[in-house]
Amino acid sequence: MPRHHHHVYVIELSRRVLAEPRFLRANPHYLGDKPCVYVGMTGQSPDIRFDKHKAGLKANRFVKEYGLRLMPELYECFNPMPYEAAREMEVELAIGLREDGYAVWQA
């Protein structure tokens, strides 16, 4: 049986990201009471992936510029998982967080 090594992860973004028109357009119903976050998936550990975003390696611009910290309380219970499950969970987690009032970027 193959070892599952894919992870979903959530990164808190600075509220300064709300000055970005693309981010605002993706979150038209955001009320401002929950954090702004980025949701991603990776074959690496979330810690390593966060460091790579911040270093500009295959980075999402919003994470590179506004990423503050990982939010393991929102994703640890799902990891690790197979690749296809991680791809699906990334989308489901982003949708769920947006429904819970978070401003979400998921690419």
Short mmCIF file of N, CA and C in Angstrom, two decimals:
data_model
loop_
_atom_site.label_atom_id
_atom_site.label_comp_id
_atom_site.label_asym_id
_atom_site.label_seq_id
_atom_site.Cartn_x
_atom_site.Cartn_y
_atom_site.Cartn_z
N MET A 1 0.85 -1.19 0.00
CA MET A 1 0.00 0.00 0.00
C MET A 1 0.88 1.24 0.00
N PRO A 2 0.65 2.18 -0.94
CA PRO A 2 1.50 3.37 -0.99
C PRO A 2 1.28 4.28 0.22
N ARG A 3 2.36 4.91 0.62
CA ARG A 3 2.28 5.84 1.74
C ARG A 3 1.67 7.15 1.26
N HIS A 4 0.65 7.61 1.94
CA HIS A 4 0.02 8.88 1.58
C HIS A 4 0.89 10.02 2.07
N HIS A 5 1.19 10.95 1.18
CA HIS A 5 2.07 12.04 1.59
C HIS A 5 1.60 13.41 1.09
N HIS A 6 0.37 13.51 0.63
CA HIS A 6 -0.13 14.82 0.22
C HIS A 6 -0.90 15.47 1.37
N HIS A 7 -0.87 16.78 1.37
CA HIS A 7 -1.45 17.55 2.46
C HIS A 7 -2.23 18.73 1.90
N VAL A 8 -3.32 19.07 2.58
CA VAL A 8 -3.94 20.37 2.36
C VAL A 8 -3.40 21.27 3.47
N TYR A 9 -3.40 22.57 3.23
CA TYR A 9 -2.91 23.49 4.23
C TYR A 9 -3.62 24.83 4.10
N VAL A 10 -3.62 25.58 5.18
CA VAL A 10 -4.24 26.90 5.22
C VAL A 10 -3.24 27.88 5.80
N ILE A 11 -3.08 29.00 5.10
CA ILE A 11 -2.16 30.06 5.54
C ILE A 11 -2.97 31.32 5.82
N GLU A 12 -2.77 31.88 7.00
CA GLU A 12 -3.41 33.16 7.30
C GLU A 12 -2.70 34.26 6.53
N LEU A 13 -3.48 35.14 5.92
CA LEU A 13 -2.95 36.27 5.18
C LEU A 13 -3.22 37.56 5.95
N SER A 14 -2.31 38.49 5.82
CA SER A 14 -2.52 39.81 6.41
C SER A 14 -3.78 40.43 5.82
N ARG A 15 -4.48 41.21 6.62
CA ARG A 15 -5.68 41.88 6.12
C ARG A 15 -5.35 42.91 5.03
N ARG A 16 -4.08 43.23 4.89
CA ARG A 16 -3.66 44.14 3.81
C ARG A 16 -4.01 43.55 2.44
N VAL A 17 -4.20 42.21 2.35
CA VAL A 17 -4.56 41.57 1.08
C VAL A 17 -5.91 42.09 0.59
N LEU A 18 -6.72 42.65 1.48
CA LEU A 18 -8.03 43.17 1.09
C LEU A 18 -7.92 44.39 0.18
N ALA A 19 -6.73 44.95 0.04
CA ALA A 19 -6.50 46.06 -0.89
C ALA A 19 -6.32 45.55 -2.32
N GLU A 20 -6.23 44.23 -2.49
CA GLU A 20 -6.02 43.62 -3.81
C GLU A 20 -7.37 43.39 -4.50
N PRO A 21 -7.63 44.05 -5.63
CA PRO A 21 -8.91 43.89 -6.32
C PRO A 21 -9.26 42.44 -6.66
N ARG A 22 -8.28 41.64 -7.09
CA ARG A 22 -8.56 40.24 -7.43
C ARG A 22 -9.03 39.46 -6.20
N PHE A 23 -8.39 39.72 -5.07
CA PHE A 23 -8.77 39.03 -3.83
C PHE A 23 -10.19 39.44 -3.42
N LEU A 24 -10.47 40.72 -3.50
CA LEU A 24 -11.81 41.21 -3.15
C LEU A 24 -12.89 40.63 -4.06
N ARG A 25 -12.61 40.56 -5.36
CA ARG A 25 -13.58 40.00 -6.30
C ARG A 25 -13.89 38.54 -6.00
N ALA A 26 -12.90 37.81 -5.48
CA ALA A 26 -13.09 36.39 -5.14
C ALA A 26 -13.88 36.21 -3.84
N ASN A 27 -14.07 37.30 -3.10
CA ASN A 27 -14.73 37.23 -1.79
C ASN A 27 -15.77 38.34 -1.63
N PRO A 28 -16.75 38.40 -2.53
CA PRO A 28 -17.70 39.52 -2.53
C PRO A 28 -18.59 39.60 -1.29
N HIS A 29 -18.74 38.48 -0.56
CA HIS A 29 -19.63 38.47 0.59
C HIS A 29 -18.87 38.49 1.92
N TYR A 30 -17.57 38.77 1.87
CA TYR A 30 -16.76 38.77 3.09
C TYR A 30 -17.20 39.90 4.02
N LEU A 31 -17.44 39.57 5.28
CA LEU A 31 -17.92 40.54 6.26
C LEU A 31 -16.83 41.10 7.16
N GLY A 32 -15.65 40.50 7.13
CA GLY A 32 -14.53 41.06 7.89
C GLY A 32 -14.35 40.53 9.29
N ASP A 33 -15.15 39.54 9.71
CA ASP A 33 -15.02 39.06 11.08
C ASP A 33 -14.12 37.84 11.24
N LYS A 34 -13.74 37.20 10.14
CA LYS A 34 -12.84 36.03 10.19
C LYS A 34 -11.58 36.37 9.40
N PRO A 35 -10.52 35.56 9.55
CA PRO A 35 -9.26 35.84 8.85
C PRO A 35 -9.37 35.70 7.33
N CYS A 36 -8.40 36.30 6.67
CA CYS A 36 -8.16 36.09 5.24
C CYS A 36 -7.18 34.93 5.15
N VAL A 37 -7.44 33.98 4.24
CA VAL A 37 -6.60 32.79 4.17
C VAL A 37 -6.34 32.36 2.73
N TYR A 38 -5.28 31.59 2.59
CA TYR A 38 -4.95 30.90 1.35
C TYR A 38 -5.08 29.41 1.64
N VAL A 39 -5.72 28.66 0.74
CA VAL A 39 -5.84 27.21 0.88
C VAL A 39 -5.08 26.55 -0.26
N GLY A 40 -4.21 25.61 0.07
CA GLY A 40 -3.44 24.92 -0.95
C GLY A 40 -3.30 23.44 -0.65
N MET A 41 -2.65 22.74 -1.58
CA MET A 41 -2.31 21.34 -1.35
C MET A 41 -0.89 21.11 -1.84
N THR A 42 -0.23 20.13 -1.24
CA THR A 42 1.17 19.91 -1.55
C THR A 42 1.56 18.46 -1.28
N GLY A 43 2.61 18.02 -1.95
CA GLY A 43 3.21 16.72 -1.68
C GLY A 43 4.31 16.82 -0.65
N GLN A 44 4.56 18.03 -0.17
CA GLN A 44 5.57 18.27 0.87
C GLN A 44 4.86 18.49 2.20
N SER A 45 5.63 18.71 3.23
CA SER A 45 5.00 19.09 4.49
C SER A 45 4.50 20.53 4.35
N PRO A 46 3.39 20.87 5.00
CA PRO A 46 2.92 22.25 4.93
C PRO A 46 3.97 23.27 5.38
N ASP A 47 4.80 22.91 6.37
CA ASP A 47 5.85 23.83 6.83
C ASP A 47 6.84 24.16 5.71
N ILE A 48 7.29 23.13 5.00
CA ILE A 48 8.24 23.34 3.90
C ILE A 48 7.57 24.14 2.79
N ARG A 49 6.33 23.82 2.46
CA ARG A 49 5.64 24.53 1.40
C ARG A 49 5.45 26.01 1.75
N PHE A 50 5.11 26.30 3.00
CA PHE A 50 4.96 27.70 3.43
C PHE A 50 6.29 28.44 3.26
N ASP A 51 7.38 27.81 3.70
CA ASP A 51 8.70 28.44 3.56
C ASP A 51 9.02 28.73 2.10
N LYS A 52 8.66 27.80 1.20
CA LYS A 52 8.92 28.00 -0.23
C LYS A 52 8.08 29.15 -0.79
N HIS A 53 6.81 29.24 -0.39
CA HIS A 53 5.98 30.38 -0.80
C HIS A 53 6.68 31.68 -0.40
N LYS A 54 7.11 31.76 0.86
CA LYS A 54 7.70 33.00 1.36
C LYS A 54 9.03 33.32 0.68
N ALA A 55 9.74 32.28 0.23
CA ALA A 55 11.01 32.46 -0.47
C ALA A 55 10.81 32.74 -1.97
N GLY A 56 9.57 32.66 -2.44
CA GLY A 56 9.29 32.93 -3.84
C GLY A 56 9.44 31.73 -4.76
N LEU A 57 9.53 30.52 -4.19
CA LEU A 57 9.68 29.30 -5.00
C LEU A 57 8.30 28.71 -5.30
N LYS A 58 7.90 28.77 -6.58
CA LYS A 58 6.56 28.32 -6.98
C LYS A 58 5.51 28.93 -6.07
N ALA A 59 5.68 30.21 -5.80
CA ALA A 59 4.89 30.90 -4.79
C ALA A 59 3.62 31.50 -5.35
N ASN A 60 2.59 31.48 -4.54
CA ASN A 60 1.41 32.29 -4.81
C ASN A 60 1.76 33.71 -4.35
N ARG A 61 1.45 34.68 -5.19
CA ARG A 61 1.82 36.07 -4.87
C ARG A 61 1.20 36.55 -3.57
N PHE A 62 -0.06 36.19 -3.33
CA PHE A 62 -0.70 36.64 -2.10
C PHE A 62 -0.02 36.05 -0.87
N VAL A 63 0.42 34.80 -0.95
CA VAL A 63 1.12 34.19 0.18
C VAL A 63 2.50 34.82 0.35
N LYS A 64 3.20 35.01 -0.76
CA LYS A 64 4.54 35.59 -0.68
C LYS A 64 4.49 36.97 -0.03
N GLU A 65 3.52 37.79 -0.44
CA GLU A 65 3.44 39.16 0.05
C GLU A 65 2.71 39.30 1.37
N TYR A 66 1.70 38.47 1.62
CA TYR A 66 0.83 38.68 2.78
C TYR A 66 0.76 37.51 3.75
N GLY A 67 1.44 36.40 3.45
CA GLY A 67 1.36 35.21 4.31
C GLY A 67 1.94 35.46 5.69
N LEU A 68 1.17 35.11 6.71
CA LEU A 68 1.60 35.32 8.10
C LEU A 68 2.01 34.03 8.79
N ARG A 69 1.15 33.01 8.70
CA ARG A 69 1.42 31.77 9.43
C ARG A 69 0.50 30.67 8.92
N LEU A 70 0.94 29.44 9.14
CA LEU A 70 0.08 28.29 8.89
C LEU A 70 -1.00 28.25 9.98
N MET A 71 -2.16 27.72 9.60
CA MET A 71 -3.27 27.57 10.55
C MET A 71 -3.63 26.08 10.66
N PRO A 72 -2.74 25.28 11.30
CA PRO A 72 -2.94 23.82 11.34
C PRO A 72 -4.26 23.41 11.98
N GLU A 73 -4.82 24.26 12.83
CA GLU A 73 -6.10 23.92 13.46
C GLU A 73 -7.22 23.74 12.43
N LEU A 74 -7.01 24.26 11.22
CA LEU A 74 -8.03 24.16 10.16
C LEU A 74 -7.80 23.01 9.19
N TYR A 75 -6.63 22.34 9.26
CA TYR A 75 -6.36 21.30 8.26
C TYR A 75 -5.69 20.04 8.78
N GLU A 76 -5.06 20.07 9.93
CA GLU A 76 -4.27 18.91 10.39
C GLU A 76 -5.08 17.61 10.43
N CYS A 77 -6.36 17.71 10.75
CA CYS A 77 -7.17 16.50 10.91
C CYS A 77 -7.35 15.75 9.59
N PHE A 78 -7.07 16.37 8.46
CA PHE A 78 -7.26 15.74 7.15
C PHE A 78 -6.01 15.04 6.62
N ASN A 79 -4.84 15.39 7.13
CA ASN A 79 -3.57 14.97 6.54
C ASN A 79 -2.96 13.76 7.22
N PRO A 80 -2.11 13.00 6.50
CA PRO A 80 -1.87 13.03 5.05
C PRO A 80 -2.96 12.26 4.31
N MET A 81 -2.93 12.39 2.97
CA MET A 81 -3.93 11.72 2.14
C MET A 81 -3.36 11.48 0.75
N PRO A 82 -4.04 10.65 -0.05
CA PRO A 82 -3.58 10.44 -1.43
C PRO A 82 -3.76 11.72 -2.25
N TYR A 83 -3.05 11.78 -3.36
CA TYR A 83 -3.05 12.96 -4.23
C TYR A 83 -4.46 13.39 -4.63
N GLU A 84 -5.26 12.46 -5.16
CA GLU A 84 -6.61 12.83 -5.63
C GLU A 84 -7.48 13.34 -4.49
N ALA A 85 -7.36 12.74 -3.33
CA ALA A 85 -8.13 13.19 -2.17
C ALA A 85 -7.70 14.60 -1.77
N ALA A 86 -6.41 14.88 -1.84
CA ALA A 86 -5.91 16.22 -1.49
C ALA A 86 -6.41 17.26 -2.48
N ARG A 87 -6.44 16.90 -3.77
CA ARG A 87 -6.97 17.84 -4.78
C ARG A 87 -8.42 18.19 -4.49
N GLU A 88 -9.21 17.18 -4.16
CA GLU A 88 -10.62 17.42 -3.85
C GLU A 88 -10.79 18.18 -2.54
N MET A 89 -10.02 17.79 -1.54
CA MET A 89 -10.15 18.42 -0.23
C MET A 89 -9.74 19.89 -0.27
N GLU A 90 -8.77 20.23 -1.11
CA GLU A 90 -8.35 21.64 -1.24
C GLU A 90 -9.56 22.50 -1.62
N VAL A 91 -10.33 22.06 -2.61
CA VAL A 91 -11.50 22.80 -3.08
C VAL A 91 -12.60 22.80 -2.01
N GLU A 92 -12.86 21.62 -1.44
CA GLU A 92 -13.91 21.52 -0.42
C GLU A 92 -13.59 22.38 0.81
N LEU A 93 -12.33 22.37 1.23
CA LEU A 93 -11.93 23.16 2.38
C LEU A 93 -12.08 24.65 2.10
N ALA A 94 -11.68 25.09 0.91
CA ALA A 94 -11.82 26.49 0.54
C ALA A 94 -13.29 26.91 0.55
N ILE A 95 -14.14 26.08 -0.03
CA ILE A 95 -15.58 26.38 -0.06
C ILE A 95 -16.14 26.45 1.37
N GLY A 96 -15.77 25.47 2.18
CA GLY A 96 -16.26 25.43 3.56
C GLY A 96 -15.82 26.63 4.38
N LEU A 97 -14.57 27.03 4.22
CA LEU A 97 -14.07 28.19 4.96
C LEU A 97 -14.78 29.46 4.51
N ARG A 98 -14.98 29.60 3.19
CA ARG A 98 -15.69 30.78 2.68
C ARG A 98 -17.12 30.81 3.24
N GLU A 99 -17.76 29.65 3.27
CA GLU A 99 -19.12 29.57 3.84
C GLU A 99 -19.13 29.91 5.32
N ASP A 100 -18.02 29.65 6.02
CA ASP A 100 -17.91 29.97 7.45
C ASP A 100 -17.49 31.41 7.70
N GLY A 101 -17.33 32.20 6.65
CA GLY A 101 -17.04 33.62 6.83
C GLY A 101 -15.61 34.05 6.58
N TYR A 102 -14.74 33.13 6.19
CA TYR A 102 -13.36 33.49 5.87
C TYR A 102 -13.30 34.11 4.48
N ALA A 103 -12.32 34.99 4.26
CA ALA A 103 -12.00 35.45 2.91
C ALA A 103 -10.93 34.48 2.42
N VAL A 104 -11.17 33.83 1.27
CA VAL A 104 -10.35 32.70 0.84
C VAL A 104 -9.77 32.93 -0.55
N TRP A 105 -8.48 32.62 -0.71
CA TRP A 105 -7.87 32.51 -2.03
C TRP A 105 -7.44 31.07 -2.20
N GLN A 106 -7.87 30.47 -3.29
CA GLN A 106 -7.50 29.08 -3.60
C GLN A 106 -7.29 29.03 -5.09
N ALA A 107 -6.06 28.71 -5.51
CA ALA A 107 -5.73 28.78 -6.94
C ALA A 107 -5.78 27.40 -7.58
#
